[in-house]
Coordinates of C-alpha atoms and ligand atoms in Angstrom, one line a residue:
M838 CA 120.1 -10.8 -16.3
R839 CA 119.6 -8.7 -13.2
M840 CA 122.5 -8.8 -10.7
Q841 CA 122.2 -11.4 -7.9
S842 CA 123.6 -11.2 -4.4
T843 CA 126.5 -13.5 -3.8
M844 CA 125.4 -14.4 -0.3
M845 CA 124.6 -17.9 0.8
P846 CA 120.9 -18.6 1.3
V847 CA 121.6 -20.3 4.7
P848 CA 118.3 -20.6 6.6
L849 CA 117.9 -18.8 9.9
S850 CA 117.5 -21.7 12.4
L851 CA 117.3 -22.3 16.1
N852 CA 119.5 -25.3 15.5
H853 CA 122.4 -23.0 15.0
F854 CA 121.9 -21.6 18.6
L855 CA 121.9 -25.1 20.0
E856 CA 125.2 -26.0 18.3
R857 CA 126.8 -22.8 19.4
A858 CA 126.0 -23.6 23.0
R859 CA 128.1 -26.7 22.9
L860 CA 130.9 -25.2 20.8
Y861 CA 131.4 -21.9 22.6
H862 CA 129.7 -21.9 26.0
P863 CA 129.9 -25.6 27.2
K864 CA 130.8 -24.6 30.8
V865 CA 128.2 -21.9 31.3
E866 CA 125.7 -22.8 34.0
I867 CA 122.0 -23.4 33.9
V868 CA 120.5 -23.3 37.4
S869 CA 117.0 -24.3 38.3
R870 CA 115.0 -24.2 41.5
M871 CA 113.3 -27.5 42.0
P872 CA 110.0 -28.1 43.7
D873 CA 111.7 -29.0 47.0
K874 CA 113.6 -25.7 46.7
S875 CA 117.0 -27.4 46.1
L876 CA 119.0 -26.0 43.2
H877 CA 119.6 -28.2 40.1
R878 CA 122.8 -27.2 38.2
H879 CA 124.0 -28.2 34.8
T880 CA 125.9 -26.7 31.9
Y881 CA 125.3 -25.7 28.3
A882 CA 127.2 -28.9 27.4
D883 CA 124.6 -31.0 29.3
F884 CA 121.8 -28.9 27.8
H885 CA 123.1 -29.5 24.3
R886 CA 123.4 -33.3 24.8
R887 CA 120.0 -33.6 26.4
A888 CA 118.1 -31.3 24.0
K889 CA 119.5 -33.3 21.1
G890 CA 118.6 -36.5 22.9
L891 CA 115.1 -35.2 23.1
A892 CA 115.0 -34.4 19.4
E893 CA 116.3 -37.8 18.5
A894 CA 113.8 -39.6 20.8
L895 CA 111.0 -37.6 19.3
V896 CA 112.0 -38.4 15.7
T897 CA 112.4 -42.1 16.7
A898 CA 108.9 -42.0 18.3
G899 CA 107.4 -40.9 15.0
I900 CA 107.2 -37.1 15.3
K901 CA 107.3 -35.5 11.9
P902 CA 108.2 -32.0 10.8
G903 CA 105.3 -29.6 11.7
D904 CA 103.8 -31.9 14.4
R905 CA 103.0 -30.3 17.7
V906 CA 104.6 -31.4 20.9
A907 CA 103.0 -29.6 23.9
T908 CA 104.7 -28.7 27.2
L909 CA 103.0 -28.2 30.5
M910 CA 105.9 -27.0 32.7
W911 CA 107.3 -24.4 35.0
N912 CA 110.5 -22.5 34.2
H913 CA 113.5 -24.9 34.5
Y914 CA 116.2 -26.8 32.6
A915 CA 114.0 -29.4 31.0
H916 CA 111.7 -26.7 29.6
L917 CA 114.7 -25.1 28.1
E918 CA 115.6 -28.5 26.5
C919 CA 112.1 -28.5 25.0
Y920 CA 112.6 -25.0 23.6
F921 CA 115.4 -26.3 21.4
G922 CA 114.9 -30.1 21.4
I923 CA 111.4 -30.0 19.9
P924 CA 112.4 -27.6 17.0
A925 CA 115.5 -29.7 16.5
A926 CA 113.2 -32.6 15.7
G927 CA 111.6 -30.4 13.1
A928 CA 108.5 -30.1 15.3
V929 CA 106.6 -27.3 16.9
M930 CA 106.8 -26.6 20.6
H931 CA 103.4 -25.6 22.0
N932 CA 103.7 -24.4 25.5
L933 CA 100.5 -24.6 27.5
N934 CA 99.5 -22.0 30.1
L935 CA 99.1 -23.9 33.3
R936 CA 97.2 -21.1 34.9
L937 CA 94.2 -21.4 32.5
F938 CA 91.1 -23.2 33.5
P939 CA 91.5 -26.9 32.7
H940 CA 88.7 -26.8 30.1
D941 CA 90.5 -23.9 28.3
I942 CA 93.7 -25.9 28.2
A943 CA 91.8 -28.8 26.7
F944 CA 90.3 -26.5 24.1
I945 CA 93.7 -25.2 23.1
V946 CA 95.3 -28.7 23.0
N947 CA 92.5 -30.0 20.7
H948 CA 92.6 -26.8 18.5
A949 CA 96.4 -27.1 18.0
K950 CA 96.1 -30.9 17.5
D951 CA 99.0 -31.6 19.9
R952 CA 100.4 -35.2 19.5
F953 CA 102.7 -35.6 22.5
L954 CA 102.8 -33.9 25.9
I955 CA 105.8 -33.3 28.1
V956 CA 104.7 -32.5 31.6
D957 CA 106.2 -31.8 35.0
D958 CA 105.4 -34.5 37.5
V959 CA 104.2 -31.8 39.9
L960 CA 101.6 -30.8 37.3
L961 CA 100.1 -34.2 36.8
P962 CA 97.1 -33.3 39.1
L963 CA 96.4 -30.4 36.7
L964 CA 96.6 -32.8 33.7
A965 CA 94.2 -35.2 35.5
Q966 CA 91.6 -32.4 35.4
F967 CA 91.5 -32.3 31.6
A968 CA 93.0 -35.6 30.5
K969 CA 89.7 -37.1 29.5
D970 CA 89.0 -34.3 27.1
V971 CA 92.2 -34.6 25.1
N972 CA 93.9 -37.3 23.2
F973 CA 97.7 -37.2 23.6
E974 CA 99.4 -40.2 21.9
R975 CA 102.2 -40.1 24.5
I976 CA 102.7 -38.4 27.8
I977 CA 106.2 -37.9 28.9
V978 CA 106.8 -36.9 32.5
V979 CA 109.7 -34.9 33.9
P980 CA 110.5 -36.4 37.3
L981 CA 111.3 -33.1 39.1
T982 CA 110.6 -34.6 42.5
G983 CA 112.8 -37.6 41.8
K984 CA 109.9 -39.9 42.5
P985 CA 109.4 -42.8 40.1
V986 CA 107.0 -42.0 37.2
E987 CA 103.7 -43.8 37.5
Q988 CA 102.7 -46.5 35.2
G989 CA 101.0 -45.5 32.0
H990 CA 103.3 -42.5 31.6
E991 CA 106.8 -42.4 30.3
D992 CA 109.8 -41.0 32.2
Y993 CA 111.4 -38.1 30.4
E994 CA 114.9 -39.1 31.6
A995 CA 114.4 -42.7 30.1
F996 CA 112.9 -41.2 27.0
I997 CA 115.9 -38.9 26.2
G998 CA 118.3 -41.5 27.6
K999 CA 117.6 -43.9 24.8
A1000 CA 119.3 -41.5 22.3
T1001 CA 122.4 -42.7 20.5
G1002 CA 123.9 -39.2 20.5
D1003 CA 124.6 -39.5 16.8
F1004 CA 121.9 -37.3 15.6
N1005 CA 121.8 -34.3 13.3
C1006 CA 119.1 -31.7 13.9
V1007 CA 116.3 -31.9 11.4
E1008 CA 116.9 -28.9 9.1
V1009 CA 113.8 -27.2 7.9
D1010 CA 113.0 -24.1 5.9
E1011 CA 113.5 -20.9 7.8
N1012 CA 109.9 -20.1 7.5
A1013 CA 108.8 -23.5 9.0
P1014 CA 107.1 -23.3 12.4
C1015 CA 109.2 -23.9 15.5
G1016 CA 106.7 -22.9 18.3
M1017 CA 103.3 -21.7 19.1
C1018 CA 101.5 -19.9 21.9
Y1019 CA 97.9 -19.1 22.5
T1020 CA 96.9 -15.6 23.6
S1021 CA 95.9 -15.8 27.2
G1022 CA 92.4 -14.6 26.3
T1023 CA 92.2 -11.5 28.5
T1024 CA 89.8 -10.0 26.0
G1025 CA 88.3 -13.0 24.2
N1026 CA 88.8 -16.7 23.1
P1027 CA 92.4 -17.9 23.1
K1028 CA 93.9 -17.7 19.6
G1029 CA 97.0 -19.5 18.3
V1030 CA 100.1 -17.6 17.2
V1031 CA 102.7 -19.7 15.3
Y1032 CA 106.3 -18.6 15.4
S1033 CA 108.9 -19.6 12.7
H1034 CA 112.6 -20.3 13.0
R1035 CA 113.2 -17.1 11.0
S1036 CA 110.9 -14.9 13.2
T1037 CA 112.4 -16.3 16.4
V1038 CA 116.0 -15.8 15.2
L1039 CA 115.4 -12.2 14.1
H1040 CA 113.5 -11.4 17.3
T1041 CA 116.3 -12.8 19.3
L1042 CA 119.0 -10.8 17.5
V1043 CA 117.2 -7.5 17.9
A1044 CA 115.8 -8.1 21.4
A1045 CA 119.3 -8.9 22.7
L1046 CA 120.7 -5.6 21.5
P1047 CA 121.8 -3.0 24.1
G1048 CA 119.1 -0.6 22.8
G1049 CA 116.6 -3.5 23.4
I1050 CA 116.3 -5.9 26.2
N1051 CA 120.1 -5.9 26.3
V1052 CA 121.4 -9.4 27.1
S1053 CA 125.1 -10.4 26.6
G1054 CA 127.3 -13.3 27.5
T1055 CA 128.4 -11.5 30.7
D1056 CA 124.8 -11.5 32.0
T1057 CA 123.0 -13.9 34.3
V1058 CA 119.3 -14.0 33.3
L1059 CA 116.3 -15.0 35.3
P1060 CA 112.9 -15.0 33.6
V1061 CA 110.1 -14.7 36.2
V1062 CA 107.7 -14.4 33.3
P1063 CA 106.6 -18.0 32.6
M1064 CA 108.1 -19.9 29.7
F1065 CA 104.5 -20.7 28.7
H1066 CA 103.7 -17.0 28.3
A1067 CA 105.0 -15.5 25.0
N1068 CA 108.2 -17.7 25.3
A1069 CA 109.2 -15.9 28.5
W1070 CA 109.5 -12.8 26.3
G1071 CA 112.2 -14.6 24.3
L1072 CA 114.7 -14.4 27.3
P1073 CA 115.7 -18.2 27.0
F1074 CA 116.4 -17.8 23.3
M1075 CA 118.4 -14.6 23.8
S1076 CA 120.4 -16.1 26.7
T1077 CA 121.3 -19.3 24.8
F1078 CA 122.2 -17.2 21.7
V1079 CA 124.7 -15.1 23.6
G1080 CA 125.8 -17.8 26.1
A1081 CA 124.5 -16.1 29.2
K1082 CA 124.1 -18.0 32.4
Q1083 CA 120.4 -18.9 32.9
V1084 CA 118.6 -19.1 36.2
F1085 CA 115.1 -20.5 36.5
P1086 CA 112.8 -20.2 39.5
G1087 CA 110.8 -23.4 39.0
P1088 CA 107.4 -23.2 40.7
H1089 CA 108.7 -20.7 43.4
L1090 CA 107.6 -17.3 42.4
D1091 CA 107.1 -15.7 45.8
S1092 CA 109.3 -12.6 46.5
E1093 CA 111.5 -14.2 49.1
S1094 CA 112.4 -17.1 46.8
L1095 CA 113.1 -14.8 43.9
L1096 CA 115.2 -12.4 46.0
D1097 CA 117.2 -15.3 47.4
L1098 CA 117.9 -16.6 43.9
Y1099 CA 118.9 -13.1 42.6
Q1100 CA 121.3 -12.8 45.5
R1101 CA 122.8 -16.3 45.4
E1102 CA 123.3 -16.5 41.6
R1103 CA 124.2 -12.9 41.0
V1104 CA 121.4 -12.2 38.5
T1105 CA 121.9 -9.1 36.3
V1106 CA 118.7 -9.3 34.1
T1107 CA 115.2 -10.4 35.0
G1108 CA 111.7 -9.9 33.6
G1109 CA 108.2 -10.0 34.9
V1110 CA 104.8 -8.4 35.1
P1111 CA 104.1 -5.4 37.4
T1112 CA 102.1 -7.3 40.0
I1113 CA 105.2 -9.5 40.7
W1114 CA 107.5 -6.5 41.0
L1115 CA 105.0 -4.7 43.3
S1116 CA 105.1 -7.5 45.8
L1117 CA 108.9 -7.8 45.4
L1118 CA 109.3 -4.2 46.2
Q1119 CA 107.1 -4.6 49.3
T1120 CA 109.4 -7.4 50.5
L1121 CA 112.5 -5.4 49.9
R1122 CA 111.1 -2.5 51.8
A1123 CA 110.1 -4.6 54.7
N1124 CA 113.7 -5.8 55.1
P1125 CA 116.0 -3.5 53.2
A1126 CA 119.3 -4.8 54.7
K1127 CA 118.5 -8.5 54.1
Y1128 CA 119.4 -8.8 50.5
D1129 CA 122.6 -8.1 48.6
L1130 CA 121.7 -7.9 45.0
V1131 CA 123.9 -7.0 42.0
P1132 CA 123.8 -3.2 41.8
G1133 CA 121.9 -2.0 38.7
M1134 CA 120.2 -5.3 38.1
R1135 CA 117.9 -4.7 35.1
M1136 CA 114.3 -5.6 35.7
L1137 CA 112.3 -5.7 32.6
V1138 CA 108.6 -5.0 33.1
G1139 CA 105.8 -5.5 30.7
G1140 CA 102.5 -7.3 30.2
S1141 CA 100.5 -4.4 31.7
A1142 CA 101.1 -0.8 32.7
A1143 CA 103.7 -0.3 35.4
P1144 CA 103.1 2.7 37.8
E1145 CA 105.8 5.3 38.1
S1146 CA 106.0 4.5 41.8
L1147 CA 107.5 1.1 40.8
F1148 CA 110.4 2.8 39.0
R1149 CA 111.0 5.2 41.9
G1150 CA 110.8 2.4 44.4
F1151 CA 113.3 0.2 42.8
D1152 CA 115.6 3.2 42.1
E1153 CA 116.0 3.5 45.9
F1154 CA 117.5 0.0 45.9
N1155 CA 119.7 0.8 42.8
L1156 CA 117.7 -1.7 40.7
E1157 CA 116.8 -0.5 37.2
V1158 CA 113.3 -1.1 35.9
A1159 CA 112.8 -0.8 32.1
T1160 CA 109.5 -1.1 30.3
A1161 CA 108.8 -3.1 27.2
W1162 CA 105.5 -3.4 25.4
G1163 CA 104.4 -6.3 23.3
M1164 CA 101.9 -9.2 22.9
T1165 CA 101.9 -12.9 22.2
E1166 CA 101.2 -11.7 18.6
T1167 CA 104.5 -9.8 18.5
S1168 CA 106.8 -12.5 19.8
P1169 CA 106.5 -10.4 22.0
L1170 CA 108.8 -7.4 21.6
G1171 CA 107.1 -4.4 20.1
T1172 CA 108.6 -1.4 21.9
V1173 CA 111.1 -0.9 24.6
S1174 CA 111.9 2.2 26.7
V1175 CA 115.6 2.8 26.7
L1176 CA 116.8 6.4 27.2
K1177 CA 118.4 8.0 24.1
P1178 CA 121.9 9.4 24.8
Q1179 CA 120.7 13.0 24.9
M1180 CA 118.0 12.0 27.4
R1181 CA 120.7 10.9 29.9
S1182 CA 121.5 14.5 30.7
L1183 CA 117.9 15.3 31.6
S1184 CA 116.8 15.6 35.2
K1185 CA 115.8 12.4 37.0
E1186 CA 112.2 13.7 37.0
E1187 CA 112.2 14.2 33.2
Q1188 CA 113.8 10.8 32.7
Y1189 CA 110.9 9.2 34.6
G1190 CA 108.6 10.8 32.0
F1191 CA 110.3 8.7 29.3
R1192 CA 111.2 5.6 31.3
T1193 CA 107.5 5.1 32.2
K1194 CA 106.4 5.2 28.6
Q1195 CA 106.4 2.1 26.5
G1196 CA 109.3 3.4 24.4
M1197 CA 110.4 3.2 20.8
A1198 CA 109.5 0.5 18.4
A1199 CA 112.2 -2.1 18.1
P1200 CA 114.2 -2.0 14.8
L1201 CA 112.3 -3.9 12.1
V1202 CA 109.0 -3.2 13.8
D1203 CA 106.8 -0.5 12.1
I1204 CA 104.3 1.2 14.2
R1205 CA 101.4 3.6 13.5
L1206 CA 98.5 5.2 15.3
I1207 CA 95.1 5.2 13.7
G1208 CA 92.2 7.4 14.8
D1209 CA 88.8 8.1 13.5
E1210 CA 90.2 10.2 10.7
G1211 CA 93.2 8.1 9.7
E1212 CA 96.8 8.3 10.9
V1213 CA 97.4 10.3 14.1
P1214 CA 100.4 12.6 14.4
W1215 CA 103.3 11.9 16.7
D1216 CA 102.7 14.9 18.9
G1217 CA 102.7 13.3 22.3
S1218 CA 99.0 13.9 22.9
S1219 CA 96.9 12.7 19.9
V1220 CA 95.6 9.2 20.6
G1221 CA 94.9 6.4 18.3
E1222 CA 94.8 2.6 18.0
I1223 CA 98.3 1.1 17.9
Q1224 CA 99.0 -0.9 14.8
V1225 CA 102.2 -2.8 14.0
R1226 CA 103.9 -4.9 11.4
G1227 CA 107.2 -6.7 11.2
P1228 CA 109.0 -10.0 10.6
W1229 CA 108.0 -11.3 14.1
V1230 CA 104.5 -9.9 14.1
T1231 CA 101.8 -12.5 13.4
G1232 CA 99.9 -12.0 10.2
G1233 CA 97.0 -14.3 11.2
Y1234 CA 95.9 -16.9 13.8
H1235 CA 96.3 -20.7 13.6
D1236 CA 93.3 -22.3 11.8
L1237 CA 91.2 -19.2 12.0
P1238 CA 90.0 -17.0 9.1
L1239 CA 91.6 -13.6 8.8
N1240 CA 89.4 -11.2 10.6
E1241 CA 89.2 -7.4 10.0
S1242 CA 88.9 -6.7 13.7
S1243 CA 92.5 -8.1 14.1
F1244 CA 94.2 -7.2 10.8
T1245 CA 93.8 -4.2 8.5
A1246 CA 93.3 -4.6 4.8
D1247 CA 96.9 -3.3 4.1
G1248 CA 98.5 -5.9 6.4
W1249 CA 98.9 -4.4 9.9
L1250 CA 98.1 -6.0 13.2
R1251 CA 95.4 -4.1 15.1
T1252 CA 96.7 -4.5 18.7
G1253 CA 93.6 -3.4 20.5
D1254 CA 95.8 -1.0 22.5
V1255 CA 95.4 2.7 22.4
G1256 CA 98.1 5.3 22.9
C1257 CA 100.1 8.3 21.7
I1258 CA 103.6 8.8 20.4
D1259 CA 105.8 11.8 21.2
S1260 CA 108.2 13.6 18.9
E1261 CA 111.0 11.4 20.2
G1262 CA 109.0 8.4 18.9
F1263 CA 108.2 7.1 22.4
L1264 CA 104.9 5.4 22.6
R1265 CA 102.7 5.9 25.7
L1266 CA 99.9 3.4 26.1
T1267 CA 96.8 4.9 27.5
D1268 CA 94.5 1.9 27.4
R1269 CA 93.2 -1.2 25.8
T1270 CA 90.3 -0.4 23.5
K1271 CA 88.0 -2.5 25.7
D1272 CA 89.2 -0.8 29.0
L1273 CA 88.6 2.8 27.9
I1274 CA 86.2 4.8 30.0
K1275 CA 83.8 7.0 28.2
S1276 CA 82.3 9.6 30.5
G1277 CA 79.9 12.2 29.2
G1278 CA 81.3 11.7 25.7
E1279 CA 84.9 12.1 26.8
W1280 CA 87.5 9.4 27.0
I1281 CA 89.3 8.8 30.3
S1282 CA 92.5 6.8 30.4
S1283 CA 92.2 4.1 33.1
V1284 CA 96.0 3.5 32.9
D1285 CA 96.8 7.1 33.9
L1286 CA 94.4 7.0 36.8
E1287 CA 95.8 3.7 38.0
N1288 CA 99.4 5.0 37.9
A1289 CA 98.4 8.0 39.9
V1290 CA 96.3 6.0 42.5
M1291 CA 99.3 3.7 43.0
G1292 CA 101.4 6.8 43.6
H1293 CA 99.5 7.4 46.8
P1294 CA 101.8 6.3 49.7
A1295 CA 99.1 4.1 51.3
V1296 CA 98.1 2.2 48.2
L1297 CA 99.6 -1.1 47.3
E1298 CA 97.7 -1.9 44.1
A1299 CA 94.9 -0.4 42.1
S1300 CA 92.8 -1.0 39.0
V1301 CA 90.5 1.5 37.5
I1302 CA 87.4 0.4 35.5
A1303 CA 84.5 1.8 33.7
V1304 CA 81.2 1.3 35.5
P1305 CA 77.8 2.2 34.1
H1306 CA 76.5 5.6 35.4
P1307 CA 72.9 6.9 34.9
R1308 CA 74.0 10.4 33.9
W1309 CA 77.5 10.1 32.4
A1310 CA 77.1 6.7 30.6
E1311 CA 80.3 5.5 32.4
R1312 CA 82.4 6.8 35.3
P1313 CA 85.7 5.5 36.6
L1314 CA 85.7 3.3 39.7
A1315 CA 89.0 2.7 41.5
V1316 CA 89.4 -0.8 43.1
V1317 CA 92.1 -0.4 45.7
V1318 CA 94.3 -2.6 47.9
L1319 CA 95.9 -0.7 50.7
R1320 CA 99.4 -1.5 52.1
P1321 CA 99.3 -3.6 55.2
G1322 CA 98.7 -1.5 58.3
M1323 CA 98.0 1.7 56.3
R1324 CA 94.8 3.6 55.9
A1325 CA 93.4 6.1 53.3
T1326 CA 89.8 7.1 52.4
G1327 CA 88.5 7.6 48.9
E1328 CA 88.3 11.3 49.6
E1329 CA 92.1 11.4 50.5
I1330 CA 93.0 9.5 47.3
R1331 CA 90.8 11.9 45.3
D1332 CA 92.6 14.9 46.8
H1333 CA 95.9 13.4 45.9
L1334 CA 94.7 12.8 42.3
A1335 CA 93.2 16.3 42.0
K1336 CA 96.7 17.7 41.8
T1337 CA 97.1 16.2 38.3
F1338 CA 93.7 15.4 36.9
A1339 CA 90.7 17.5 35.9
K1340 CA 87.7 17.0 38.2
W1341 CA 85.6 15.1 35.6
Q1342 CA 88.5 12.6 35.2
L1343 CA 88.7 11.7 38.9
P1344 CA 87.4 8.3 40.0
E1345 CA 83.8 8.7 41.1
G1346 CA 83.9 5.8 43.5
F1347 CA 86.5 3.7 45.5
A1348 CA 86.1 0.1 46.4
F1349 CA 88.6 -1.1 49.0
V1350 CA 89.4 -4.8 48.7
N1351 CA 92.0 -7.3 50.0
E1352 CA 92.9 -8.6 46.6
I1353 CA 92.4 -7.8 42.9
P1354 CA 91.5 -10.8 40.7
R1355 CA 94.3 -11.6 38.2
T1356 CA 94.5 -13.2 34.8
S1357 CA 96.5 -16.3 34.2
T1358 CA 99.5 -14.2 33.5
G1359 CA 99.2 -12.0 36.5
K1360 CA 97.4 -9.0 35.0
F1361 CA 94.5 -7.4 36.8
L1362 CA 91.4 -9.1 35.5
K1363 CA 89.3 -6.1 34.4
T1364 CA 86.5 -8.2 32.8
K1365 CA 85.9 -9.8 36.2
L1366 CA 86.1 -6.4 38.0
R1367 CA 83.6 -4.9 35.6
E1368 CA 81.2 -7.8 36.2
M1369 CA 81.7 -7.5 40.0
Y1370 CA 81.0 -3.8 40.1
K1371 CA 78.4 -3.4 37.3
D1372 CA 75.7 -2.5 39.9
W1373 CA 77.8 -0.1 41.9
K1374 CA 75.6 2.4 43.8
W1375 CA 77.0 5.8 43.0
E1376 CA 76.6 8.3 45.8
Ligands
LIG2672 P1 96.5 -11.0 26.6 O1 96.3 -10.2 25.3 O2 95.7 -12.2 26.6 O3 96.6 -10.2 27.8 P2 99.3 -10.9 26.0 O4 100.3 -11.3 27.0 O5 99.6 -11.1 24.6 O6 98.0 -11.6 26.4 O7 99.1 -9.4 26.3 C1 99.4 -8.3 25.5 C2 98.8 -7.0 26.0 O8 99.4 -6.7 27.3 C3 99.0 -5.8 25.2 O9 98.1 -5.8 24.1 C4 98.8 -4.7 26.1 O10 97.5 -4.4 26.3 C5 99.4 -5.3 27.4 N1 100.7 -4.8 27.7 C6 101.9 -5.5 27.3 N2 103.0 -4.8 27.7 C7 102.5 -3.6 28.3 C8 103.1 -2.5 28.9 N3 104.5 -2.3 29.0 N4 102.3 -1.5 29.4 C9 101.0 -1.6 29.3 N5 100.4 -2.7 28.8 C10 101.1 -3.7 28.3

């Protein structure tokens, strides 16, 4: 007989994280900003008791392994309890994106066949907008405001309060589902991605590494990225796993509230999309002496391309921006940009060149670039579609047939992103397939142009889109928001860009606006911009 390993086949399970929290980190704090701005504090010991109380209450209420329990919540302690309590009942946590249109939320709830809903009391008005289109068996309300829960709904505190405390987590196979998220539908209908205990545990282990997102027990972690969006990039799982103090902003995502929380709670790691960081930088600059933040606080940025000016700007305040790339489909960590040891002796300017790239694939993630003629070399300039595979990369979508526009025949995820990889293995994303600009037969990277436009001192935000052009098929149009009190003309911005771009690559037109429309997760909504400017009159 062939030799067998002697190792125990113990399943990888989130329940282990939950029990560790009580055993090893019972006194570590979990701090949440409440709707009235007060701070709610409890510990991992409270978290453990309450999450298990939730699991017991769900099982008593008839939730069976594999059933979906939805959450409609901001980032706070009760959502963290759901992150572990729902899987501890053997069930699947389905977090709903509260920024979607109500009819889209209803579509997702029905598609996922969610049985129960756990919802913040402050979000009941949102629920009311789609309640008639869905059929939750039970609605459990978290009384964040302290007001009594209205009749017809159950009170979360009473629900979990009924637990006896004598409950063992429901152990399931490591490949059993523990959670699901729908893609936010920036480029199409929302599609369900289902995570397993195994995929989530492996993702957590690797993402927490120093060469990854880098979270340890000495950190204090504040996810600005919503817990309903790709599991807040896994930060709550990583923090619980290592016993880091967790800080949650609740519904208060404005720059002042965030800076106040960073300062008060001595935050060392945070994560969010570029649009949030751009306004935070603006607030810091307006009042540089006001905030005393932990020097070197690591600010993870992802979700869309971050301009170089963002890295330079935060460097002035001794805050370290680091890029990661991923998708709901990749749990979400795909690549992360952490300088290799030999890169640390490069000049600051050369380091920006690497820091602003999306970085190296995380261990256990395979990546390749596919062009028209097959695999593209890693030479730093040849561009292809990014394809990935790995133990936390989805191999399909919930209740949808496998589709060759999303998955290749040999089992890779087609990300719809386009980029190049250099000889160091650092990925640089140049576009999304649908955002590419094809001018006179040549591709132009909208991301490169956006970065450069945002490098102009008078520009606060910019998005570059393809707009139909009678001669060139498409030409780039830059939609620009200027900094308050500053002025610049399209001509001046073009001159600034002409230092680094060929003439044919320069934006052909400039639209100055007060605000750029955003997606539910804070990205610039290019589909809307393309619609708005499709009849642009070229000069
Ligand atoms: P949606 O696809 O609906 O926007 P996701 O949150 O899953 O929802 O978005 C994943 C996409 O976000 C990626 O495919 C990529 O286009 C973009 N993205 C993520 N991280 C980065 C990054 N660091 N730089 C540029 N784009 C990014």
